[in-house]
Short mmCIF file of C-alpha atoms and ligand atoms in Angstrom, two decimals:
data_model
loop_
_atom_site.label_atom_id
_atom_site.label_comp_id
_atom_site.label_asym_id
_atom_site.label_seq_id
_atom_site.Cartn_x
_atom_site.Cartn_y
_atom_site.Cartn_z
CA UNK A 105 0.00 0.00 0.00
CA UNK A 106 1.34 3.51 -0.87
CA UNK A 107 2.18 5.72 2.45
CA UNK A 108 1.47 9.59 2.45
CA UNK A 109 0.23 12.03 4.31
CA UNK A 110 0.53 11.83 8.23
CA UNK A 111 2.26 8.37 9.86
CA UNK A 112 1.52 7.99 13.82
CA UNK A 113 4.26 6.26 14.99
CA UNK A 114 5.17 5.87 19.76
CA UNK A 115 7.46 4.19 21.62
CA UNK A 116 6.07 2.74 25.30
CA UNK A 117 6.57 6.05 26.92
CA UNK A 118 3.35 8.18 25.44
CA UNK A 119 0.96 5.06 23.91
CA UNK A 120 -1.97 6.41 26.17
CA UNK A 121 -1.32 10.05 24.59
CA UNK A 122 -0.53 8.77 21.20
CA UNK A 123 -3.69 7.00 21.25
CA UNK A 124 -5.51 10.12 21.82
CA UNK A 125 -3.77 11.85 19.46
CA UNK A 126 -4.51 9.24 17.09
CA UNK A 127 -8.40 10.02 17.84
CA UNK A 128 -8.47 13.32 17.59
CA UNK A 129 -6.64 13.32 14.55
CA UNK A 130 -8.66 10.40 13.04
CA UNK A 131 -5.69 8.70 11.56
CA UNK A 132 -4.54 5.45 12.55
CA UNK A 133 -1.23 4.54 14.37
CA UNK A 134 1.28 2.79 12.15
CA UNK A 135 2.29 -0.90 12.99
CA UNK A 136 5.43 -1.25 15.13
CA UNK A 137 7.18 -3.23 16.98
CA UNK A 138 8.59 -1.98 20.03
CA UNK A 139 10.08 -5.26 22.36
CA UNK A 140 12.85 -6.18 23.99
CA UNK A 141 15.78 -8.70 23.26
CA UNK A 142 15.92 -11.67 25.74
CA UNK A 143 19.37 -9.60 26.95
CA UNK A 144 17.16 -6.42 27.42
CA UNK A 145 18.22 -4.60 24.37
CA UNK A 146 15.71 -2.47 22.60
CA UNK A 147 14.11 -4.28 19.46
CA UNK A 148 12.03 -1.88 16.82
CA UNK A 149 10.58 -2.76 13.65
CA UNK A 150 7.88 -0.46 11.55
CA UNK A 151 5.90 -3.05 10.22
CA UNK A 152 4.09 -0.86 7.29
CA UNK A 153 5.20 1.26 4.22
CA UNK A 154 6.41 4.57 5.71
CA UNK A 155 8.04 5.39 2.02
CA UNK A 156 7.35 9.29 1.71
CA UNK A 157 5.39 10.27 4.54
CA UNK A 158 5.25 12.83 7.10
CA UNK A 159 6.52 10.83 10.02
CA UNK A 160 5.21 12.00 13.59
CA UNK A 161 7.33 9.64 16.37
CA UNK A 162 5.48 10.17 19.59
CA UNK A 163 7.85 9.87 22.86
CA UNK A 164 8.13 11.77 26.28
CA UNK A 165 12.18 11.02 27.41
CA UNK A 166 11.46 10.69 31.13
CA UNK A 167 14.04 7.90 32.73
CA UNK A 168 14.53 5.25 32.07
CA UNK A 169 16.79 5.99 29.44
CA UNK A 170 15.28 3.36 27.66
CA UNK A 171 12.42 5.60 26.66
CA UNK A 172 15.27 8.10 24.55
CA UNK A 173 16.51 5.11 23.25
CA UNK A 174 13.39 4.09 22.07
CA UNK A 175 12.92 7.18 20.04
CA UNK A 176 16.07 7.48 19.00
CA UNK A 177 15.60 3.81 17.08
CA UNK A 178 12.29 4.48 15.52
CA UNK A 179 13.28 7.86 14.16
CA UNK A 180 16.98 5.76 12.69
CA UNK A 181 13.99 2.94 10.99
CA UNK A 182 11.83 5.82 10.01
CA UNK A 183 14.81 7.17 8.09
CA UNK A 184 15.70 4.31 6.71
CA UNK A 185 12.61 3.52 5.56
CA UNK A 186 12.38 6.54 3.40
CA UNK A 187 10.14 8.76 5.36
CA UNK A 188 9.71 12.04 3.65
CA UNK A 189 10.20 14.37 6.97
CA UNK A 190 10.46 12.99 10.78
CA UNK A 191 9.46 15.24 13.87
CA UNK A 192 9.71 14.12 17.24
CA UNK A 193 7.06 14.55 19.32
CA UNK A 194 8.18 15.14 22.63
CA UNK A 195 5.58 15.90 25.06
CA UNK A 196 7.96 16.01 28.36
CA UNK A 197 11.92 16.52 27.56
CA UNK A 198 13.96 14.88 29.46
CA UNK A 199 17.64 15.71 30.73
CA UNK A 200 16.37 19.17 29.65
CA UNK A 201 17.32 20.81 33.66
CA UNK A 202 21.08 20.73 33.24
CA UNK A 203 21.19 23.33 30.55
CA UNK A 204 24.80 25.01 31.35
CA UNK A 205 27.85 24.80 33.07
CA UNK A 206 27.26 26.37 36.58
CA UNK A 207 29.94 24.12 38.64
CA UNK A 208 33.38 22.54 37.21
CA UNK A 209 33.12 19.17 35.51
CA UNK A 210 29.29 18.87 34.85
CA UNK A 211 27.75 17.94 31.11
CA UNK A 212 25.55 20.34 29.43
CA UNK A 213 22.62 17.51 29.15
CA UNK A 214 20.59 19.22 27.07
CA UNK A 215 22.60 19.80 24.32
CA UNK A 216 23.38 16.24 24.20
CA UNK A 217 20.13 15.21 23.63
CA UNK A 218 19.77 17.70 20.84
CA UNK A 219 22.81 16.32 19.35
CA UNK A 220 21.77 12.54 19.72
CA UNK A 221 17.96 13.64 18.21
CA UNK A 222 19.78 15.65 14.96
CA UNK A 223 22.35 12.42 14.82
CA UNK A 224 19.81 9.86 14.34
CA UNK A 225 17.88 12.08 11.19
CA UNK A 226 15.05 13.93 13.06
CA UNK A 227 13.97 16.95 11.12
CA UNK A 228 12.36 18.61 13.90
CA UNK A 229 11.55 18.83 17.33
CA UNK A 230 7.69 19.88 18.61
CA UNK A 231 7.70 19.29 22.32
CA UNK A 232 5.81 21.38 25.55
CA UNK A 233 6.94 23.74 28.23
CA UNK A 234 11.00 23.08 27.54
CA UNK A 235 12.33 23.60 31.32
CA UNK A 236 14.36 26.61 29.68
CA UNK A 237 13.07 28.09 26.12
CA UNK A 238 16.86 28.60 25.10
CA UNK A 239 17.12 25.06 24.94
CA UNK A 240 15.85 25.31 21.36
CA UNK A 241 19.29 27.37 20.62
CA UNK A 242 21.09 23.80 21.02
CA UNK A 243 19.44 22.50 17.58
CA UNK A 244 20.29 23.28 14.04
CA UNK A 245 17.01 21.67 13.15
CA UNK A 246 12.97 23.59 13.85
CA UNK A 247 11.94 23.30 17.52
CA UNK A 248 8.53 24.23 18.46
CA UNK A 249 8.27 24.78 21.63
CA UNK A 250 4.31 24.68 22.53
CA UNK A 251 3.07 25.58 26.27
CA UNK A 252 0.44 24.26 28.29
CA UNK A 253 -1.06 27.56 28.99
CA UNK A 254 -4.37 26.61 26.79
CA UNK A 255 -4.79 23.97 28.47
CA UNK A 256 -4.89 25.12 31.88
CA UNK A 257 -6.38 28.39 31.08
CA UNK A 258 -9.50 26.26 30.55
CA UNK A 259 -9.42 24.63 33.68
CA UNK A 260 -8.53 27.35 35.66
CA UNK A 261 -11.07 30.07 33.80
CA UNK A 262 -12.98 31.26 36.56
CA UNK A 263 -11.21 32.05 39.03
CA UNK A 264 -11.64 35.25 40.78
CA UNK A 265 -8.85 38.16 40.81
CA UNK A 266 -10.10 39.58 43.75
CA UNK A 267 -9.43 36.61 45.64
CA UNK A 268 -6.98 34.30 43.69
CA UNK A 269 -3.30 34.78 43.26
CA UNK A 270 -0.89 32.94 41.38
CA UNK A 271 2.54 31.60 42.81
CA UNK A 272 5.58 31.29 41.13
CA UNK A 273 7.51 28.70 43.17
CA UNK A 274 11.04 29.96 42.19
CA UNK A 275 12.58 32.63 40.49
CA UNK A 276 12.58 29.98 36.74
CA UNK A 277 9.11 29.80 37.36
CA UNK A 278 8.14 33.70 36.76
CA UNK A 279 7.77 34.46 33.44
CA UNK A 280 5.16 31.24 32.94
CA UNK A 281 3.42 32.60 36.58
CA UNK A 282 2.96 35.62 34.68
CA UNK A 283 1.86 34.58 31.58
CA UNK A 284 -0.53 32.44 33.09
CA UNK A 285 -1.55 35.11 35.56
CA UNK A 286 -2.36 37.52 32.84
CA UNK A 287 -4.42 35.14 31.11
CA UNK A 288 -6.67 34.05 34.06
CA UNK A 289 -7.76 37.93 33.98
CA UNK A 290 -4.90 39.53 35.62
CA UNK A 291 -4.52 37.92 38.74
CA UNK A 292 -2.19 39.12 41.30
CA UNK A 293 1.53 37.32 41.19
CA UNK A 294 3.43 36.58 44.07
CA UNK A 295 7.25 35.05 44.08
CA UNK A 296 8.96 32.30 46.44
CA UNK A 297 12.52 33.13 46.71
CA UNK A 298 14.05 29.21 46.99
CA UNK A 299 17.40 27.68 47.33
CA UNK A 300 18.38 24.32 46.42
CA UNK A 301 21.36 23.49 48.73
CA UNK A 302 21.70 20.26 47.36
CA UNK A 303 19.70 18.74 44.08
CA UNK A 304 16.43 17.55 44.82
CA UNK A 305 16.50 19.24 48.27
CA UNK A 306 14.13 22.66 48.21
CA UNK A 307 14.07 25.64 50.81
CA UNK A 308 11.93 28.92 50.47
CA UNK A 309 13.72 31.90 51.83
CA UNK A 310 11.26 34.68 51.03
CA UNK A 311 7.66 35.20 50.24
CA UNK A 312 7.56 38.09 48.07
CA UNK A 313 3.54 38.98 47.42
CA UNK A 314 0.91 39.25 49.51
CA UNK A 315 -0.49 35.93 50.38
CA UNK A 316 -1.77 36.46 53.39
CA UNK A 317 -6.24 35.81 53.38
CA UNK A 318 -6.04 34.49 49.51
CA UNK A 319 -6.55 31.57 47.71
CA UNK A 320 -3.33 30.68 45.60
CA UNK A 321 -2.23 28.59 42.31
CA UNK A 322 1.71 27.94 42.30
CA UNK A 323 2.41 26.95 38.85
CA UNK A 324 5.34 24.84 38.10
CA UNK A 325 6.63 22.82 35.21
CA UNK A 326 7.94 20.00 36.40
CA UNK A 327 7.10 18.31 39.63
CA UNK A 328 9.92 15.67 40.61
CA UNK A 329 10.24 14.54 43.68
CA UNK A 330 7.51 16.90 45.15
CA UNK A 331 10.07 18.78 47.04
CA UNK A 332 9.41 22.60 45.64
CA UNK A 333 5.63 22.45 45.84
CA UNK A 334 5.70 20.59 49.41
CA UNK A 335 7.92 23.43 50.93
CA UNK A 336 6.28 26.34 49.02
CA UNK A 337 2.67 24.59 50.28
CA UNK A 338 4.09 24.35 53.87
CA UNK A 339 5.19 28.27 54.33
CA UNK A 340 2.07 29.46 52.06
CA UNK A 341 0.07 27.77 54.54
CA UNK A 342 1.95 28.98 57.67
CA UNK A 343 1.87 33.19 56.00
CA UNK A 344 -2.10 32.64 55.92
CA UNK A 345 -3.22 31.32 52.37
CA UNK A 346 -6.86 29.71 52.44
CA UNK A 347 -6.67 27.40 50.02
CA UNK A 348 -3.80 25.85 47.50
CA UNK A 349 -3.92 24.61 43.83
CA UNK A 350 -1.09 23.10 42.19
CA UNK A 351 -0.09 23.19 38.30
CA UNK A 352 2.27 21.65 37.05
CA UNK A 353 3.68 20.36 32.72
CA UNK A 354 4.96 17.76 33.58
CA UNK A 355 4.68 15.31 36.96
CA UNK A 356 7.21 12.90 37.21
CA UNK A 357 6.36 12.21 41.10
CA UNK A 358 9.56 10.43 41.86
CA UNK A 359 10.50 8.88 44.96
CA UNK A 360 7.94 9.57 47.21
CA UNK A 361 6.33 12.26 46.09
CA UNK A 362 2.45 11.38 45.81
CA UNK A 363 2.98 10.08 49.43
CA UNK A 364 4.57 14.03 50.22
CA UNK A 365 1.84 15.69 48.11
CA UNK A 366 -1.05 13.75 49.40
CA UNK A 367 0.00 14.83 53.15
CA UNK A 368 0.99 18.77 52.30
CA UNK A 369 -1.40 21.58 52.78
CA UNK A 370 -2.73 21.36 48.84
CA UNK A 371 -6.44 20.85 47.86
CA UNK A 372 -5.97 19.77 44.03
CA UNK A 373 -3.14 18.86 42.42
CA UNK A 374 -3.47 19.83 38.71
CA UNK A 375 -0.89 18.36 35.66
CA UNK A 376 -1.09 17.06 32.14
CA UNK A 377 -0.32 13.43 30.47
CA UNK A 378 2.95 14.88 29.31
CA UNK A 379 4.42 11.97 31.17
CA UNK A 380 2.66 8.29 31.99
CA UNK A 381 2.40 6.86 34.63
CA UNK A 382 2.38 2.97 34.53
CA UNK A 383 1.18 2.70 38.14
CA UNK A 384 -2.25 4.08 39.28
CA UNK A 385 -1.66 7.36 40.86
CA UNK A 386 -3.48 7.04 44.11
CA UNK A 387 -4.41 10.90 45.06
CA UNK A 388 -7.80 11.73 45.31
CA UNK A 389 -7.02 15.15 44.65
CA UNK A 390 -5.15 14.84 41.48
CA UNK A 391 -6.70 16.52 38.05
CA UNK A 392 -5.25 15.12 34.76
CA UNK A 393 -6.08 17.26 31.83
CA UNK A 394 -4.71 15.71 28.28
CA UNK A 395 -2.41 17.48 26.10
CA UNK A 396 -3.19 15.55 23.31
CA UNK A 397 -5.43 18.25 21.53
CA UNK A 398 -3.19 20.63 21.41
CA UNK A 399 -0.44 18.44 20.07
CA UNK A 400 -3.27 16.68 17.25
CA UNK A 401 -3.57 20.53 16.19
CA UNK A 402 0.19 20.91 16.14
CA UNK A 403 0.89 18.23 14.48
CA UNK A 404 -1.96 18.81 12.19
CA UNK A 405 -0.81 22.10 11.21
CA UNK A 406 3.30 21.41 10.70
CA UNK A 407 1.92 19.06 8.27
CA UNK A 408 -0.07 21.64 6.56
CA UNK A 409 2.74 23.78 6.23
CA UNK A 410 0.67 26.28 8.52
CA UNK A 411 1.47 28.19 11.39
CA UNK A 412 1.67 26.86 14.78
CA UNK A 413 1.87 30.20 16.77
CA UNK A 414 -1.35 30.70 16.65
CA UNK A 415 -1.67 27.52 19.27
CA UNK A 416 0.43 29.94 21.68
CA UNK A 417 -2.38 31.27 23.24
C1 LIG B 245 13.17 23.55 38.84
O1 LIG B 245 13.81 24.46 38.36
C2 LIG B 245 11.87 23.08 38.25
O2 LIG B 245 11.18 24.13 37.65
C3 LIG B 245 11.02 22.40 39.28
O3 LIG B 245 10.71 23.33 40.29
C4 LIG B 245 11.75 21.23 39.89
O4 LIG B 245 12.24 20.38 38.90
C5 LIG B 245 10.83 20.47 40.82
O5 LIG B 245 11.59 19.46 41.41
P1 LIG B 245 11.15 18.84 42.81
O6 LIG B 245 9.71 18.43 42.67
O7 LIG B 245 12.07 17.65 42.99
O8 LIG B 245 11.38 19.88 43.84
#
């Protein structure tokens, strides 16, 4: 059978969100194989004509490595199999938080997974809230970078300025508070001053804001090991804030972190299926809202040759 248009092809990372992509766009993922070797070594096979299509490979990169890997394999078939054009669809980048030298004799991650994405053939890059937007300076090839803000704009539409105020849980955090703050209505911002003495380890020095008798939403966008939002929960709570909301990209929820978040002073937890989770999350006040919309209409549109910026809302 003759391939064109747009091929649908995911790795075991994102095959909940590719499926939904899949439905929204109404086109069919491709056929692959996507095992393991009885050694553990990834095994990949596209088992239909790709020959001259627009090639979509669906993939977050959250550990285990095995989940780069994975894309990194299907995008080397897909070339090889003549696809006309491969993007990678990367809903949550991964390795994307070291993203410069700030202490002697550290790797600039980031860039290396730019260079091991261009090195295998991908043409571009459409991915969600990058942990730094200059992270797209590390590819030769396009990168659109796409944000969640739609998506929780809708969720979050009525809340009230006169009572609500959003958080920014560190200083990175501002500029998507903002946005995000400006597009619920102009609600109020306020800022946590943290410090990270040691990775994964979170302390908040100042408050800066008035939190004091409101209601607050500290957006984030990643949640890892719970640490940030726990601590920034904890002294919201203790300056006087009557209720909390959480958003967050992209929830990893390592270690223990639904165990921390279930426990801290938080009454809904809000994130996207950026990332899946193979175990059932077991937090009654956790919201999922899907990304795959927004990423059917990207995709949608970079095959259309049209513009995506209008998706930046
Ligand atoms: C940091 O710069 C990020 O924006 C997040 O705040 C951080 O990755 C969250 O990590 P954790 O949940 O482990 O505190």
């Amino acid at each position: 059978m003759k391939a064109k248009g747009i091929t649908l092809i995911h790795g075991n990372a994102s095959s909940k969100l590719a499926q939904g992509i899949s439905r929204y766009l109404n086109i069919p993922i491709v056929d692959t194989l996507v095992s393991r070797f009885k050694d553990g070594e990834i095994r990949v096979q596209i088992k239909e004509n790709i020959r001259g299509s627009d090639v979509f490979i669906i993939q977050s990169t959250n550990p285990p490595a095995d989940n780069l890997l994975e894309l990194l394999l299907l995008a080397d078939a897909a070339k090889r199999a003549s696809a006309k054009r491969i993007t990678a669809v990367i809903p949550y980048f991964g390795y994307a938080r070291q993203d410069r030298k700030d202490q002697p004799r550290v790797p600039i991650s980031a860039k290396v997974m730019a260079d091991l994405l261009q090195v295998v053939g991908i043409n571009r890059v459409l991915t969600l809230d990058l942990h730094a937007d200059q992270i797209q300076g590390f590819f030769d090839i396009p990168v659109d970078n796409l944000f969640v803000t739609p998506v929780m704009k809708e969720y979050f539409i009525d809340l009230d300025p006169s009572v609500w105020t959003v958080v920014a849980p560190d200083v990175g955090a501002t500029k998507r508070a903002r946005a995000i703050a400006r597009k619920l209505g102009n609600l109020p911002l306020a800022l946590i001053d943290k410090r990270r003495p040691e990775p994964n380890v979170a302390e908040v020095l100042h408050v800066i804001g008035n939190v004091q008798g409101r209601k607050l939403l500290i957006l984030d966008d990643i949640i890892d090991t719970g640490n940030t939002i726990q601590v920034a929960a904890d002294k919201l709570k203790a300056l006087g804030a009557l209720e909390i909301k959480v958003a967050a990209a992209h929830a990893l929820f390592s270690d223990n972190a639904v165990e921390k978040l279930c426990n801290a002073p938080i009454d809904e937890i809000v994130i996207t299926d950026s990332i899946e989770h193979k175990q059932t999350l077991n937090m009654k006040k956790l919201k999922i809202l899907s990304v795959a919309p927004l990423l059917a209409k990207a995709i949608k549109r970079i095959h259309d040759e049209e513009s995506v910026s209008e998706l930046f809302i």
